[in-house]
Short mmCIF file of C-alpha atoms in Angstrom, two decimals:
data_model
loop_
_atom_site.label_atom_id
_atom_site.label_comp_id
_atom_site.label_asym_id
_atom_site.label_seq_id
_atom_site.Cartn_x
_atom_site.Cartn_y
_atom_site.Cartn_z
CA MET A 160 -54.45 0.03 -19.43
CA ASP A 161 -51.37 2.13 -18.56
CA GLU A 162 -47.71 1.57 -18.38
CA VAL A 163 -46.64 0.28 -15.40
CA LYS A 164 -43.54 2.22 -14.04
CA SER A 165 -40.71 0.28 -11.66
CA VAL A 166 -39.27 2.68 -8.83
CA ARG A 167 -36.90 2.27 -6.62
CA SER A 168 -37.05 2.34 -3.16
CA ALA A 169 -34.61 5.59 -1.19
CA THR A 170 -31.22 4.39 0.27
CA MET A 171 -29.79 6.51 3.44
CA GLN A 172 -27.46 6.99 0.88
CA ASP A 173 -30.07 8.75 -0.82
CA VAL A 174 -31.11 10.51 3.04
CA ALA A 175 -27.72 11.22 3.25
CA GLN A 176 -27.05 13.63 0.56
CA LEU A 177 -30.03 15.59 0.12
CA ALA A 178 -29.67 16.41 4.63
CA GLY A 179 -26.22 16.95 3.65
CA VAL A 180 -24.86 14.22 6.36
CA SER A 181 -22.79 10.82 5.75
CA HIS A 182 -24.14 8.18 5.55
CA MET A 183 -22.93 6.67 9.44
CA THR A 184 -24.59 9.55 10.14
CA VAL A 185 -27.55 8.24 8.49
CA SER A 186 -26.94 4.98 10.17
CA ARG A 187 -26.49 5.94 13.35
CA VAL A 188 -29.98 8.19 13.07
CA VAL A 189 -31.69 4.47 12.18
CA ASN A 190 -30.09 2.93 15.03
CA GLY A 191 -31.41 5.22 17.50
CA TYR A 192 -27.42 6.30 18.43
CA ARG A 193 -27.76 8.85 20.86
CA SER A 194 -24.68 10.78 19.97
CA VAL A 195 -26.74 12.08 17.21
CA LYS A 196 -26.73 16.32 17.58
CA PRO A 197 -31.01 17.24 17.50
CA GLU A 198 -30.44 19.08 14.57
CA THR A 199 -28.39 16.75 12.27
CA ARG A 200 -31.18 14.28 13.86
CA ARG A 201 -34.46 16.96 12.72
CA ALA A 202 -32.76 16.53 9.34
CA VAL A 203 -32.54 13.16 8.71
CA GLU A 204 -35.64 12.50 10.03
CA GLN A 205 -37.22 15.05 7.59
CA ALA A 206 -35.35 13.79 4.77
CA MET A 207 -36.58 10.13 5.11
CA ALA A 208 -39.68 11.34 5.61
CA THR A 209 -39.60 13.58 2.59
CA LEU A 210 -38.04 10.41 0.25
CA ASN A 211 -40.38 8.44 1.81
CA PHE A 212 -37.20 6.05 3.52
CA THR A 213 -37.98 3.36 5.49
CA PRO A 214 -35.37 1.34 7.60
CA ASN A 215 -34.67 -2.80 6.02
CA ALA A 216 -34.84 -6.08 7.55
CA LEU A 217 -31.29 -6.24 8.11
CA ALA A 218 -31.13 -1.83 9.62
CA ARG A 219 -33.91 -2.98 12.20
CA ALA A 220 -32.30 -7.07 12.94
CA LEU A 221 -29.23 -4.22 14.45
CA THR A 222 -31.36 -2.56 15.80
CA ALA A 223 -32.36 -5.22 17.72
CA GLY A 224 -28.35 -7.20 18.00
CA GLU A 225 -28.74 -9.76 15.64
CA PRO A 226 -25.36 -11.59 13.80
CA PRO A 227 -23.75 -9.28 10.99
CA ARG A 228 -24.35 -10.47 7.52
CA ILE A 229 -20.79 -10.41 5.39
CA ALA A 230 -19.60 -10.43 2.32
CA LEU A 231 -15.66 -10.60 1.03
CA LEU A 232 -15.66 -9.91 -3.11
CA HIS A 233 -12.71 -10.94 -5.12
CA ARG A 234 -12.15 -10.97 -8.67
CA HIS A 235 -9.11 -11.91 -9.95
CA PRO A 236 -8.49 -14.43 -6.92
CA ASN A 237 -4.64 -15.83 -5.82
CA PRO A 238 -4.79 -19.57 -4.33
CA GLY A 239 -2.49 -17.79 -1.35
CA THR A 240 -3.63 -14.92 -0.65
CA LEU A 241 -6.32 -15.71 -0.72
CA GLY A 242 -7.27 -18.21 1.14
CA GLU A 243 -4.94 -16.57 4.31
CA LEU A 244 -7.11 -13.78 4.39
CA LEU A 245 -10.74 -15.92 4.13
CA LEU A 246 -9.11 -18.12 7.56
CA HIS A 247 -8.87 -14.84 9.73
CA LEU A 248 -12.18 -13.54 8.47
CA LEU A 249 -12.93 -17.38 9.08
CA ASP A 250 -12.08 -16.81 12.81
CA ARG A 251 -13.05 -13.09 12.60
CA SER A 252 -16.23 -14.33 11.95
CA ALA A 253 -16.29 -16.43 14.61
CA GLU A 254 -15.50 -14.71 16.65
CA THR A 255 -17.55 -11.58 16.87
CA TYR A 256 -21.00 -14.06 15.10
CA ALA A 257 -21.20 -12.59 12.09
CA ASN A 258 -22.78 -14.17 8.64
CA LEU A 259 -19.54 -14.42 5.95
CA VAL A 260 -20.88 -14.85 2.15
CA VAL A 261 -17.91 -14.75 0.35
CA ARG A 262 -18.77 -14.23 -4.23
CA GLN A 263 -16.22 -13.47 -6.56
CA ILE A 264 -17.24 -11.18 -9.67
CA PRO A 265 -15.47 -12.22 -12.32
CA SER A 266 -16.16 -8.94 -14.70
CA PRO A 267 -18.07 -5.54 -14.03
CA ALA A 268 -20.53 -6.73 -16.28
CA GLN A 269 -22.11 -9.17 -13.02
CA ASP A 270 -22.03 -6.02 -10.22
CA GLY A 271 -25.25 -5.78 -10.61
CA ALA A 272 -26.72 -9.37 -10.44
CA VAL A 273 -23.37 -9.94 -7.57
CA ALA A 274 -25.45 -6.94 -5.08
CA GLU A 275 -28.46 -7.46 -5.96
CA GLU A 276 -27.88 -11.51 -4.71
CA LEU A 277 -26.34 -9.40 -1.45
CA VAL A 278 -29.40 -7.76 -0.67
CA ALA A 279 -31.29 -10.86 -0.97
CA ARG A 280 -29.04 -11.95 0.98
CA GLY A 281 -29.49 -9.47 4.03
CA VAL A 282 -26.44 -8.37 3.10
CA ARG A 283 -25.13 -5.59 4.82
CA GLY A 284 -21.85 -4.45 4.61
CA VAL A 285 -18.30 -5.19 1.98
CA LEU A 286 -15.48 -5.95 2.44
CA LEU A 287 -13.61 -5.53 -0.66
CA ALA A 288 -10.49 -7.86 -2.06
CA PRO A 289 -8.63 -5.54 -4.50
CA PRO A 290 -9.20 -4.43 -7.40
CA LEU A 291 -13.09 -4.27 -6.54
CA ALA A 292 -12.46 -0.64 -4.36
CA ASP A 293 -11.00 0.54 -8.05
CA ASP A 294 -14.47 -0.66 -9.63
CA PRO A 295 -16.88 2.53 -8.99
CA ALA A 296 -19.37 1.05 -10.92
CA LEU A 297 -19.63 -1.56 -8.33
CA VAL A 298 -19.02 1.37 -4.90
CA ALA A 299 -21.78 3.00 -6.14
CA LEU A 300 -23.82 -0.03 -6.45
CA LEU A 301 -23.65 -1.05 -3.10
CA ARG A 302 -23.76 2.15 -1.78
CA ALA A 303 -27.06 2.83 -3.35
CA GLN A 304 -28.56 0.02 -1.19
CA GLY A 305 -27.02 1.73 1.39
CA MET A 306 -23.91 -0.43 2.01
CA ALA A 307 -20.87 -0.27 4.66
CA ILE A 308 -17.26 -0.44 2.78
CA VAL A 309 -13.74 -1.28 3.55
CA ALA A 310 -11.06 -1.98 0.82
CA ILE A 311 -8.49 -4.75 1.85
CA GLY A 312 -5.00 -3.92 0.36
CA SER A 313 -3.70 -0.63 -2.23
CA MET A 314 -6.63 0.76 -3.74
CA ARG A 315 -6.63 3.36 -6.20
CA HIS A 316 -6.96 7.20 -3.54
CA ASP A 317 -10.98 7.61 -3.15
CA PRO A 318 -11.39 9.59 0.29
CA THR A 319 -14.37 7.91 0.92
CA ILE A 320 -14.08 5.04 1.07
CA THR A 321 -12.49 3.64 4.41
CA SER A 322 -9.24 0.97 3.17
CA VAL A 323 -6.40 -1.11 5.33
CA GLY A 324 -3.18 -2.17 3.74
CA ILE A 325 0.17 -2.05 4.21
CA ASP A 326 2.74 0.95 2.46
CA ASP A 327 3.42 -1.06 -1.31
CA HIS A 328 5.89 2.12 -2.91
CA ALA A 329 7.46 1.92 0.42
CA ALA A 330 7.54 -1.75 0.26
CA ALA A 331 9.14 -2.57 -2.93
CA GLY A 332 11.44 0.57 -2.63
CA ALA A 333 13.03 -1.54 0.67
CA MET A 334 13.59 -4.87 -1.32
CA THR A 335 15.24 -3.41 -3.94
CA ARG A 336 17.71 -1.78 -1.53
CA HIS A 337 17.88 -4.42 -0.21
CA LEU A 338 19.21 -6.34 -2.78
CA LEU A 339 21.17 -3.32 -4.64
CA GLU A 340 23.09 -3.65 -0.92
CA LEU A 341 24.40 -6.83 -1.47
CA GLY A 342 25.80 -5.72 -4.64
CA HIS A 343 22.53 -6.33 -7.03
CA ARG A 344 22.80 -3.57 -9.22
CA ARG A 345 21.27 -5.87 -12.60
CA ILE A 346 17.61 -6.52 -11.24
CA GLY A 347 14.40 -7.12 -13.14
CA PHE A 348 11.74 -7.20 -12.17
CA ILE A 349 7.53 -8.87 -12.62
CA THR A 350 4.83 -6.42 -12.76
CA GLY A 351 1.50 -7.80 -10.99
CA HIS A 352 -2.07 -7.32 -13.02
CA PRO A 353 -2.33 -4.24 -13.83
CA ASP A 354 -5.47 -3.34 -12.82
CA HIS A 355 -5.11 -3.77 -8.99
CA ALA A 356 -3.83 -0.56 -7.74
CA SER A 357 -0.19 -2.08 -5.89
CA SER A 358 1.21 -3.65 -9.22
CA LYS A 359 1.99 0.79 -10.02
CA LEU A 360 3.52 1.39 -6.80
CA ARG A 361 5.35 -1.43 -6.65
CA LEU A 362 7.03 -1.33 -10.04
CA GLU A 363 7.30 2.83 -8.98
CA GLY A 364 8.85 2.11 -5.99
CA PHE A 365 11.53 -0.60 -7.63
CA ARG A 366 12.17 2.28 -10.37
CA GLU A 367 12.96 4.74 -7.51
CA ALA A 368 15.48 2.57 -5.75
CA MET A 369 16.92 1.93 -8.79
CA ALA A 370 16.99 5.63 -9.92
CA GLU A 371 18.50 6.76 -6.37
CA ALA A 372 21.54 3.83 -6.16
CA GLY A 373 22.21 4.91 -10.28
CA ALA A 374 22.08 0.63 -11.36
CA GLU A 375 21.53 -0.04 -14.37
CA ALA A 376 18.52 -0.24 -16.75
CA ALA A 377 16.64 -2.44 -14.89
CA ILE A 378 14.50 -4.95 -16.71
CA VAL A 379 10.73 -4.95 -16.32
CA ALA A 380 8.57 -7.88 -18.25
CA ASP A 381 4.94 -8.04 -17.27
CA GLY A 382 2.63 -10.02 -14.94
CA ARG A 383 -0.64 -11.32 -13.98
CA TYR A 384 0.36 -11.82 -9.04
CA THR A 385 -0.67 -16.06 -10.92
CA TYR A 386 2.10 -18.66 -10.97
CA GLN A 387 1.51 -18.73 -14.63
CA SER A 388 2.78 -14.93 -16.10
CA GLY A 389 4.94 -15.68 -13.92
CA LEU A 390 6.52 -18.04 -16.18
CA ALA A 391 6.61 -16.41 -19.53
CA ALA A 392 7.34 -13.39 -17.53
CA ALA A 393 11.00 -14.77 -15.91
CA GLU A 394 11.57 -16.64 -19.41
CA THR A 395 11.45 -13.59 -20.34
CA LEU A 396 14.79 -12.38 -17.99
CA LEU A 397 16.51 -15.27 -17.21
CA GLU A 398 16.54 -15.35 -21.06
CA ALA A 399 17.84 -12.40 -22.33
CA ALA A 400 20.75 -11.54 -23.52
CA THR A 401 22.44 -10.24 -20.55
CA PRO A 402 19.77 -11.88 -17.71
CA PRO A 403 19.63 -10.07 -14.43
CA SER A 404 21.58 -11.59 -11.29
CA ALA A 405 17.99 -11.15 -9.71
CA VAL A 406 14.72 -11.25 -10.27
CA PHE A 407 12.36 -9.07 -8.21
CA ALA A 408 8.29 -10.23 -8.91
CA SER A 409 5.74 -8.57 -7.13
CA ASN A 410 3.79 -10.90 -5.17
CA ASP A 411 5.34 -15.10 -4.50
CA ASP A 412 3.27 -17.08 -7.16
CA MET A 413 5.32 -14.84 -9.49
CA ALA A 414 8.32 -15.34 -7.93
CA ALA A 415 7.88 -19.10 -7.12
CA ALA A 416 8.14 -19.12 -11.06
CA THR A 417 10.56 -17.94 -11.31
CA LEU A 418 12.72 -20.28 -9.39
CA ALA A 419 10.71 -23.48 -10.87
CA VAL A 420 12.10 -21.11 -14.32
CA ALA A 421 15.67 -21.23 -12.46
CA HIS A 422 15.78 -24.84 -12.15
CA ARG A 423 15.00 -25.39 -15.52
CA LEU A 424 18.17 -23.26 -16.97
CA GLY A 425 20.12 -24.93 -14.51
CA LEU A 426 21.27 -21.88 -12.81
CA ASP A 427 21.74 -21.82 -9.05
CA VAL A 428 19.31 -19.98 -6.71
CA PRO A 429 21.11 -18.66 -5.07
CA GLY A 430 24.49 -18.29 -5.70
CA GLU A 431 23.84 -17.18 -9.99
CA LEU A 432 20.41 -15.74 -9.47
CA SER A 433 19.13 -14.33 -6.09
CA VAL A 434 14.69 -14.56 -6.62
CA ALA A 435 12.67 -12.38 -3.58
CA GLY A 436 8.81 -11.95 -3.67
CA PHE A 437 5.83 -9.77 -2.27
CA ASP A 438 3.53 -10.95 0.70
CA ASP A 439 5.30 -13.89 2.95
CA ASN A 440 1.86 -16.22 1.49
CA VAL A 441 2.21 -20.06 1.64
CA LEU A 442 4.29 -20.58 -1.64
CA ALA A 443 6.96 -18.06 0.66
CA THR A 444 8.51 -21.27 2.50
CA ALA A 445 7.06 -24.48 0.37
CA VAL A 446 9.87 -23.89 -2.39
CA TRP A 447 12.92 -24.45 -2.79
CA PRO A 448 15.27 -22.25 -1.25
CA ALA A 449 12.43 -20.86 0.64
CA LEU A 450 11.88 -17.42 -0.93
CA THR A 451 13.29 -14.36 0.95
CA THR A 452 9.82 -11.90 0.42
CA VAL A 453 8.01 -8.54 1.99
CA ARG A 454 6.38 -9.84 4.81
CA SER A 455 2.42 -8.08 4.71
CA PRO A 456 0.44 -8.93 7.68
CA THR A 457 -2.32 -10.39 6.65
CA ARG A 458 -3.85 -11.29 9.85
CA ASP A 459 -3.78 -7.75 11.75
CA LEU A 460 -5.34 -6.84 8.16
CA THR A 461 -8.78 -9.22 8.05
CA ARG A 462 -8.87 -7.98 11.55
CA HIS A 463 -8.49 -3.98 11.20
CA ALA A 464 -10.70 -3.97 8.20
CA PHE A 465 -13.79 -6.29 10.49
CA ALA A 466 -13.14 -4.10 12.85
CA LEU A 467 -14.04 -0.90 10.57
CA LEU A 468 -16.47 -2.61 8.91
CA LEU A 469 -18.41 -3.68 11.90
CA GLN A 470 -17.79 0.16 13.34
CA GLU A 471 -19.73 1.72 10.02
CA ILE A 472 -23.25 -0.67 9.78
CA ALA A 473 -23.22 -0.13 13.70
CA GLY A 474 -22.32 3.83 12.73
CA THR A 475 -20.20 4.05 16.30
CA GLY A 476 -18.05 5.18 14.02
CA PRO A 477 -16.27 8.57 14.13
CA ASP A 478 -18.37 10.98 11.78
CA THR A 479 -14.92 12.14 9.32
CA PRO A 480 -13.42 10.93 5.74
CA ALA A 481 -13.08 7.08 5.64
CA PRO A 482 -10.18 6.45 7.30
CA HIS A 483 -7.10 4.92 5.58
CA ALA A 484 -5.02 2.48 7.88
CA ILE A 485 -1.30 1.45 6.92
CA LEU A 486 0.15 -1.05 8.81
CA PRO A 487 3.97 -1.82 9.19
CA PHE A 488 5.32 -4.57 6.64
CA GLU A 489 8.54 -6.17 7.24
CA LEU A 490 11.46 -7.68 4.78
CA VAL A 491 11.65 -11.32 6.07
CA GLN A 492 15.43 -12.50 4.61
CA ARG A 493 15.84 -16.54 3.36
CA GLU A 494 17.45 -18.37 1.06
CA SER A 495 16.96 -17.46 -2.13
CA VAL A 496 18.76 -13.69 -2.26
CA ALA A 497 22.87 -13.97 -1.71
CA PRO A 498 25.54 -11.14 -1.94
CA ARG A 499 26.28 -11.02 -5.70
CA ARG A 500 29.40 -12.61 -7.05
#
């Protein structure tokens, strides 16, 4: 009996590579857009015929005007930030009649299973929460299925992935300079999760600002963007022989944990210790004193990313290298930071 071998069906990415065009151009041809040049259309159609490519049912549904099904994928979830992101995505989904699927991928070992599930569910495009845009295996699996991809938040540079975020390096530098202007010279810093591109960018922004000011050597403690890791990092900083007069945490969860440790040690905030965070999530105003922090415009980031994803799904976006939109951040000054006494 002859062995039967499974053969992978051709994808839009395969067609794009053979025709020498972008995935978005293939999507435009599949969806019947007239903006494609005749010679480009012929090249795509020839590649489709050569590869025996047949647009899947969802592509045909998009042509018929049916609502798209999209997914938000996440890994190391931060409850505050992820919750706010989900609320805005649900609003956008309701406004556009899109169907939203939310899936966690705990580790790269689950990449394949989740990608298969998304295909089975008819998902056409995905929003990647950090750090998933930096998972090349996952990105390759999604692209092999012809899915549109937009990353939300910082990612390691990839000119082929559309992304929307803020300038984490500049934002961390701005907050550090604010603390320096208030007279703080010995400043502790709590890093984020090493898998997130934002962690390195925020640490670099902090160090650059400290070096510019000729400030004392900074004390850096490792964090993981979680409240629990913030507790351990804050204890390291505040129980040092010469503790800092200010602590800048890479997110609000760890900044809130720093406040808890300071209260336990009997430190007055901001009288004896200033504490700053990053993101301006729900915790920033739920703790006492309320956190001075960097505000990331989550609502605007979500709306922008959602719009770009729908454009890619429909094949109506610009046929140029993937855009990397940088939105403005804001320093929000509250009661947790004061001039050094």
